[in-house]
């Protein structure tokens, strides 16, 4: 390589810059390709870079460059979401964990409700509600009462052992006790 440069300068060359070459114009990142990428992504947001490249007929690198540099689309990662939320002052709602000592009674109910409805396609919300209500009515009253009694025991343990006082526990406790003692059927789900 050095010998070639030496010979070029020996023959009269004065510049170190490369001379312009005749190349084929780039067809992989023109306006037409960028527009096709954007259209396909908007039609199906879960399309992969490889699928886009095969569909349009350009390389995966060109599609990736079009997505990130020209269209400003980037993958969202779980580590960037908290930063975004903080930056834009979006309030975060923390979900209750599935703690066995504090699990509400509906943690018991929802898995049992999902199993008979799983794999069934419904035409409307009313159809879903009708099928769910039909299943809920078949639950024996004593099973529901047992669930609430177990929940009541968990609350009592929590308050007793950890001496925890939370607002609303007493009201909730009284409502549950009232429902159980009144021997009511839960028809108003």
PDB file of C-alpha atoms in Angstrom:
ATOM      1  CA  UNK A   1       0.000   0.000   0.000  1.00  0.00           C
ATOM      2  CA  UNK A   2       2.787   2.420   0.912  1.00  0.00           C
ATOM      3  CA  UNK A   3       4.695   1.518  -2.248  1.00  0.00           C
ATOM      4  CA  UNK A   4       1.593   2.359  -4.350  1.00  0.00           C
ATOM      5  CA  UNK A   5       1.262   5.774  -2.668  1.00  0.00           C
ATOM      6  CA  UNK A   6       4.955   6.447  -3.133  1.00  0.00           C
ATOM      7  CA  UNK A   7       4.699   5.656  -6.839  1.00  0.00           C
ATOM      8  CA  UNK A   8       1.613   7.907  -7.219  1.00  0.00           C
ATOM      9  CA  UNK A   9       3.420  10.895  -5.707  1.00  0.00           C
ATOM     10  CA  UNK A  10       6.567  10.065  -7.664  1.00  0.00           C
ATOM     11  CA  UNK A  11       4.480  10.233 -10.868  1.00  0.00           C
ATOM     12  CA  UNK A  12       3.252  13.755 -10.029  1.00  0.00           C
ATOM     13  CA  UNK A  13       0.254  13.397  -7.743  1.00  0.00           C
ATOM     14  CA  UNK A  14      -0.041  16.279  -5.260  1.00  0.00           C
ATOM     15  CA  UNK A  15      -3.216  15.528  -3.248  1.00  0.00           C
ATOM     16  CA  UNK A  16      -3.790  12.904  -0.542  1.00  0.00           C
ATOM     17  CA  UNK A  17      -7.583  12.899  -1.106  1.00  0.00           C
ATOM     18  CA  UNK A  18      -9.175  10.063  -3.041  1.00  0.00           C
ATOM     19  CA  UNK A  19     -10.274  10.810  -6.549  1.00  0.00           C
ATOM     20  CA  UNK A  20     -13.995  10.715  -7.309  1.00  0.00           C
ATOM     21  CA  UNK A  21     -15.173   7.334  -8.535  1.00  0.00           C
ATOM     22  CA  UNK A  22     -18.142   6.503 -10.651  1.00  0.00           C
ATOM     23  CA  UNK A  23     -20.542   4.467  -8.522  1.00  0.00           C
ATOM     24  CA  UNK A  24     -24.014   3.177  -8.798  1.00  0.00           C
ATOM     25  CA  UNK A  25     -26.434   5.548  -6.997  1.00  0.00           C
ATOM     26  CA  UNK A  26     -27.734   4.273  -3.662  1.00  0.00           C
ATOM     27  CA  UNK A  27     -31.194   2.776  -4.048  1.00  0.00           C
ATOM     28  CA  UNK A  28     -31.515   1.326  -0.584  1.00  0.00           C
ATOM     29  CA  UNK A  29     -32.303   4.528   1.328  1.00  0.00           C
ATOM     30  CA  UNK A  30     -34.196   6.808  -0.976  1.00  0.00           C
ATOM     31  CA  UNK A  31     -37.580   8.444  -0.295  1.00  0.00           C
ATOM     32  CA  UNK A  32     -39.508   5.602  -1.936  1.00  0.00           C
ATOM     33  CA  UNK A  33     -37.892   2.921   0.253  1.00  0.00           C
ATOM     34  CA  UNK A  34     -38.340   5.002   3.418  1.00  0.00           C
ATOM     35  CA  UNK A  35     -42.009   5.526   2.568  1.00  0.00           C
ATOM     36  CA  UNK A  36     -42.493   1.778   1.967  1.00  0.00           C
ATOM     37  CA  UNK A  37     -40.837   0.967   5.306  1.00  0.00           C
ATOM     38  CA  UNK A  38     -43.072   3.440   7.123  1.00  0.00           C
ATOM     39  CA  UNK A  39     -46.229   2.136   5.431  1.00  0.00           C
ATOM     40  CA  UNK A  40     -45.449  -1.500   6.255  1.00  0.00           C
ATOM     41  CA  UNK A  41     -44.569  -0.701   9.867  1.00  0.00           C
ATOM     42  CA  UNK A  42     -47.786   1.263  10.370  1.00  0.00           C
ATOM     43  CA  UNK A  43     -49.827  -1.604   8.903  1.00  0.00           C
ATOM     44  CA  UNK A  44     -48.294  -4.182  11.238  1.00  0.00           C
ATOM     45  CA  UNK A  45     -46.179  -2.856  14.088  1.00  0.00           C
ATOM     46  CA  UNK A  46     -44.869  -6.317  15.015  1.00  0.00           C
ATOM     47  CA  UNK A  47     -43.150  -6.849  11.648  1.00  0.00           C
ATOM     48  CA  UNK A  48     -39.444  -7.659  11.900  1.00  0.00           C
ATOM     49  CA  UNK A  49     -36.547  -5.935  10.144  1.00  0.00           C
ATOM     50  CA  UNK A  50     -35.871  -9.124   8.182  1.00  0.00           C
ATOM     51  CA  UNK A  51     -39.495  -9.317   6.995  1.00  0.00           C
ATOM     52  CA  UNK A  52     -39.356  -5.661   5.930  1.00  0.00           C
ATOM     53  CA  UNK A  53     -36.106  -6.257   4.021  1.00  0.00           C
ATOM     54  CA  UNK A  54     -37.564  -9.272   2.192  1.00  0.00           C
ATOM     55  CA  UNK A  55     -40.787  -7.413   1.378  1.00  0.00           C
ATOM     56  CA  UNK A  56     -39.075  -4.296   0.002  1.00  0.00           C
ATOM     57  CA  UNK A  57     -36.028  -5.999  -1.522  1.00  0.00           C
ATOM     58  CA  UNK A  58     -33.233  -4.154   0.302  1.00  0.00           C
ATOM     59  CA  UNK A  59     -30.724  -5.214   2.953  1.00  0.00           C
ATOM     60  CA  UNK A  60     -31.611  -5.514   6.629  1.00  0.00           C
ATOM     61  CA  UNK A  61     -29.017  -2.844   7.438  1.00  0.00           C
ATOM     62  CA  UNK A  62     -30.720  -0.405   5.082  1.00  0.00           C
ATOM     63  CA  UNK A  63     -34.101  -1.121   6.661  1.00  0.00           C
ATOM     64  CA  UNK A  64     -32.622  -0.675  10.138  1.00  0.00           C
ATOM     65  CA  UNK A  65     -31.012   2.633   9.113  1.00  0.00           C
ATOM     66  CA  UNK A  66     -34.278   3.817   7.568  1.00  0.00           C
ATOM     67  CA  UNK A  67     -36.173   2.950  10.742  1.00  0.00           C
ATOM     68  CA  UNK A  68     -33.742   4.511  13.208  1.00  0.00           C
ATOM     69  CA  UNK A  69     -32.166   7.429  11.333  1.00  0.00           C
ATOM     70  CA  UNK A  70     -34.818   8.508   8.835  1.00  0.00           C
ATOM     71  CA  UNK A  71     -38.053   7.634  10.662  1.00  0.00           C
ATOM     72  CA  UNK A  72     -36.774   8.012  14.240  1.00  0.00           C
ATOM     73  CA  UNK A  73     -38.243   4.669  15.344  1.00  0.00           C
ATOM     74  CA  UNK A  74     -36.401   2.841  18.072  1.00  0.00           C
ATOM     75  CA  UNK A  75     -37.153  -0.223  20.180  1.00  0.00           C
ATOM     76  CA  UNK A  76     -38.495   0.548  23.622  1.00  0.00           C
ATOM     77  CA  UNK A  77     -36.797  -1.347  26.403  1.00  0.00           C
ATOM     78  CA  UNK A  78     -37.997  -1.867  29.963  1.00  0.00           C
ATOM     79  CA  UNK A  79     -35.035   0.073  31.314  1.00  0.00           C
ATOM     80  CA  UNK A  80     -35.997   3.179  29.320  1.00  0.00           C
ATOM     81  CA  UNK A  81     -39.640   3.264  30.413  1.00  0.00           C
ATOM     82  CA  UNK A  82     -38.952   4.456  33.996  1.00  0.00           C
ATOM     83  CA  UNK A  83     -36.722   7.224  32.629  1.00  0.00           C
ATOM     84  CA  UNK A  84     -39.434   8.307  30.189  1.00  0.00           C
ATOM     85  CA  UNK A  85     -42.107   8.213  32.898  1.00  0.00           C
ATOM     86  CA  UNK A  86     -39.975  10.325  35.234  1.00  0.00           C
ATOM     87  CA  UNK A  87     -39.028  12.795  32.508  1.00  0.00           C
ATOM     88  CA  UNK A  88     -42.661  13.402  31.516  1.00  0.00           C
ATOM     89  CA  UNK A  89     -44.040  13.406  35.099  1.00  0.00           C
ATOM     90  CA  UNK A  90     -46.364  10.472  34.481  1.00  0.00           C
ATOM     91  CA  UNK A  91     -47.702   9.011  37.741  1.00  0.00           C
ATOM     92  CA  UNK A  92     -46.825   5.365  38.328  1.00  0.00           C
ATOM     93  CA  UNK A  93     -49.440   3.052  39.816  1.00  0.00           C
ATOM     94  CA  UNK A  94     -47.818   0.159  41.653  1.00  0.00           C
ATOM     95  CA  UNK A  95     -49.701  -3.120  41.391  1.00  0.00           C
ATOM     96  CA  UNK A  96     -50.301  -5.279  44.423  1.00  0.00           C
ATOM     97  CA  UNK A  97     -48.108  -8.337  44.545  1.00  0.00           C
ATOM     98  CA  UNK A  98     -49.488 -11.841  44.843  1.00  0.00           C
ATOM     99  CA  UNK A  99     -48.542 -11.984  48.504  1.00  0.00           C
ATOM    100  CA  UNK A 100     -50.213 -15.029  50.102  1.00  0.00           C
ATOM    101  CA  UNK A 101     -50.931 -13.236  53.371  1.00  0.00           C
ATOM    102  CA  UNK A 102     -52.682 -10.252  51.777  1.00  0.00           C
ATOM    103  CA  UNK A 103     -54.197 -11.790  48.642  1.00  0.00           C
ATOM    104  CA  UNK A 104     -57.728 -10.518  48.077  1.00  0.00           C
ATOM    105  CA  UNK A 105     -60.483 -12.988  47.426  1.00  0.00           C
ATOM    106  CA  UNK A 106     -60.649 -12.178  43.710  1.00  0.00           C
ATOM    107  CA  UNK A 107     -57.199 -13.747  43.221  1.00  0.00           C
ATOM    108  CA  UNK A 108     -59.002 -17.000  43.924  1.00  0.00           C
ATOM    109  CA  UNK A 109     -61.945 -16.140  41.679  1.00  0.00           C
ATOM    110  CA  UNK A 110     -60.332 -14.925  38.446  1.00  0.00           C
ATOM    111  CA  UNK A 111     -58.323 -18.058  37.606  1.00  0.00           C
ATOM    112  CA  UNK A 112     -61.423 -20.173  38.226  1.00  0.00           C
ATOM    113  CA  UNK A 113     -63.467 -17.844  36.004  1.00  0.00           C
ATOM    114  CA  UNK A 114     -60.889 -17.845  33.206  1.00  0.00           C
ATOM    115  CA  UNK A 115     -60.586 -21.636  32.888  1.00  0.00           C
ATOM    116  CA  UNK A 116     -64.128 -22.406  31.642  1.00  0.00           C
ATOM    117  CA  UNK A 117     -64.069 -19.394  29.281  1.00  0.00           C
ATOM    118  CA  UNK A 118     -60.562 -20.069  27.927  1.00  0.00           C
ATOM    119  CA  UNK A 119     -60.349 -20.783  24.202  1.00  0.00           C
ATOM    120  CA  UNK A 120     -63.894 -19.573  23.497  1.00  0.00           C
ATOM    121  CA  UNK A 121     -64.455 -16.756  21.023  1.00  0.00           C
ATOM    122  CA  UNK A 122     -67.203 -14.306  21.902  1.00  0.00           C
ATOM    123  CA  UNK A 123     -69.004 -11.997  19.510  1.00  0.00           C
ATOM    124  CA  UNK A 124     -69.664  -9.127  21.941  1.00  0.00           C
ATOM    125  CA  UNK A 125     -69.070  -7.866  25.470  1.00  0.00           C
ATOM    126  CA  UNK A 126     -72.625  -8.826  26.368  1.00  0.00           C
ATOM    127  CA  UNK A 127     -71.903 -12.399  25.280  1.00  0.00           C
ATOM    128  CA  UNK A 128     -68.824 -12.490  27.532  1.00  0.00           C
ATOM    129  CA  UNK A 129     -70.781 -11.075  30.461  1.00  0.00           C
ATOM    130  CA  UNK A 130     -73.631 -13.527  29.929  1.00  0.00           C
ATOM    131  CA  UNK A 131     -71.271 -16.532  29.885  1.00  0.00           C
ATOM    132  CA  UNK A 132     -69.297 -15.262  32.879  1.00  0.00           C
ATOM    133  CA  UNK A 133     -72.473 -14.669  34.896  1.00  0.00           C
ATOM    134  CA  UNK A 134     -73.773 -18.122  33.976  1.00  0.00           C
ATOM    135  CA  UNK A 135     -70.592 -19.648  35.377  1.00  0.00           C
ATOM    136  CA  UNK A 136     -70.510 -17.406  38.473  1.00  0.00           C
ATOM    137  CA  UNK A 137     -74.052 -18.441  39.420  1.00  0.00           C
ATOM    138  CA  UNK A 138     -72.945 -22.089  39.494  1.00  0.00           C
ATOM    139  CA  UNK A 139     -70.409 -21.404  42.278  1.00  0.00           C
ATOM    140  CA  UNK A 140     -71.839 -22.777  45.530  1.00  0.00           C
ATOM    141  CA  UNK A 141     -72.555 -20.216  48.222  1.00  0.00           C
ATOM    142  CA  UNK A 142     -70.452 -22.031  50.818  1.00  0.00           C
ATOM    143  CA  UNK A 143     -67.371 -21.906  48.539  1.00  0.00           C
ATOM    144  CA  UNK A 144     -67.668 -18.119  48.242  1.00  0.00           C
ATOM    145  CA  UNK A 145     -68.231 -17.784  51.981  1.00  0.00           C
ATOM    146  CA  UNK A 146     -65.161 -19.928  52.686  1.00  0.00           C
ATOM    147  CA  UNK A 147     -63.082 -17.707  50.407  1.00  0.00           C
ATOM    148  CA  UNK A 148     -64.165 -14.575  52.271  1.00  0.00           C
ATOM    149  CA  UNK A 149     -63.612 -16.247  55.647  1.00  0.00           C
ATOM    150  CA  UNK A 150     -60.057 -17.187  54.663  1.00  0.00           C
ATOM    151  CA  UNK A 151     -59.477 -13.634  53.495  1.00  0.00           C
ATOM    152  CA  UNK A 152     -60.841 -12.380  56.805  1.00  0.00           C
ATOM    153  CA  UNK A 153     -58.429 -14.660  58.702  1.00  0.00           C
ATOM    154  CA  UNK A 154     -55.477 -13.385  56.675  1.00  0.00           C
ATOM    155  CA  UNK A 155     -56.394  -9.795  57.510  1.00  0.00           C
ATOM    156  CA  UNK A 156     -56.760 -10.632  61.200  1.00  0.00           C
ATOM    157  CA  UNK A 157     -53.346 -12.318  61.243  1.00  0.00           C
ATOM    158  CA  UNK A 158     -51.735  -9.402  59.462  1.00  0.00           C
ATOM    159  CA  UNK A 159     -53.172  -6.853  61.859  1.00  0.00           C
ATOM    160  CA  UNK A 160     -52.478  -8.989  64.932  1.00  0.00           C
ATOM    161  CA  UNK A 161     -48.882 -10.064  64.224  1.00  0.00           C
ATOM    162  CA  UNK A 162     -47.548  -6.953  62.577  1.00  0.00           C
ATOM    163  CA  UNK A 163     -49.717  -4.518  64.511  1.00  0.00           C
ATOM    164  CA  UNK A 164     -50.565  -2.864  61.240  1.00  0.00           C
ATOM    165  CA  UNK A 165     -53.365  -0.345  61.109  1.00  0.00           C
ATOM    166  CA  UNK A 166     -54.511   0.650  57.676  1.00  0.00           C
ATOM    167  CA  UNK A 167     -57.371   2.991  56.917  1.00  0.00           C
ATOM    168  CA  UNK A 168     -60.368   1.195  55.563  1.00  0.00           C
ATOM    169  CA  UNK A 169     -59.509  -2.242  56.963  1.00  0.00           C
ATOM    170  CA  UNK A 170     -62.114  -1.935  59.679  1.00  0.00           C
ATOM    171  CA  UNK A 171     -64.808  -0.819  57.221  1.00  0.00           C
ATOM    172  CA  UNK A 172     -63.917  -3.599  54.794  1.00  0.00           C
ATOM    173  CA  UNK A 173     -63.784  -6.124  57.613  1.00  0.00           C
ATOM    174  CA  UNK A 174     -67.247  -5.077  58.818  1.00  0.00           C
ATOM    175  CA  UNK A 175     -68.707  -5.279  55.301  1.00  0.00           C
ATOM    176  CA  UNK A 176     -67.312  -8.770  54.751  1.00  0.00           C
ATOM    177  CA  UNK A 177     -68.478  -9.923  58.171  1.00  0.00           C
ATOM    178  CA  UNK A 178     -71.931  -8.503  57.467  1.00  0.00           C
ATOM    179  CA  UNK A 179     -72.147 -10.323  54.109  1.00  0.00           C
ATOM    180  CA  UNK A 180     -71.045 -13.628  55.620  1.00  0.00           C
ATOM    181  CA  UNK A 181     -73.254 -13.396  58.692  1.00  0.00           C
ATOM    182  CA  UNK A 182     -76.305 -12.289  56.702  1.00  0.00           C
ATOM    183  CA  UNK A 183     -75.891 -15.434  54.583  1.00  0.00           C
ATOM    184  CA  UNK A 184     -76.263 -13.382  51.401  1.00  0.00           C
ATOM    185  CA  UNK A 185     -75.859 -14.719  47.887  1.00  0.00           C
ATOM    186  CA  UNK A 186     -73.517 -12.600  45.765  1.00  0.00           C
ATOM    187  CA  UNK A 187     -75.829 -11.986  42.824  1.00  0.00           C
ATOM    188  CA  UNK A 188     -74.537  -8.501  42.071  1.00  0.00           C
ATOM    189  CA  UNK A 189     -71.139  -9.227  40.540  1.00  0.00           C
TER     190      UNK A 189
END
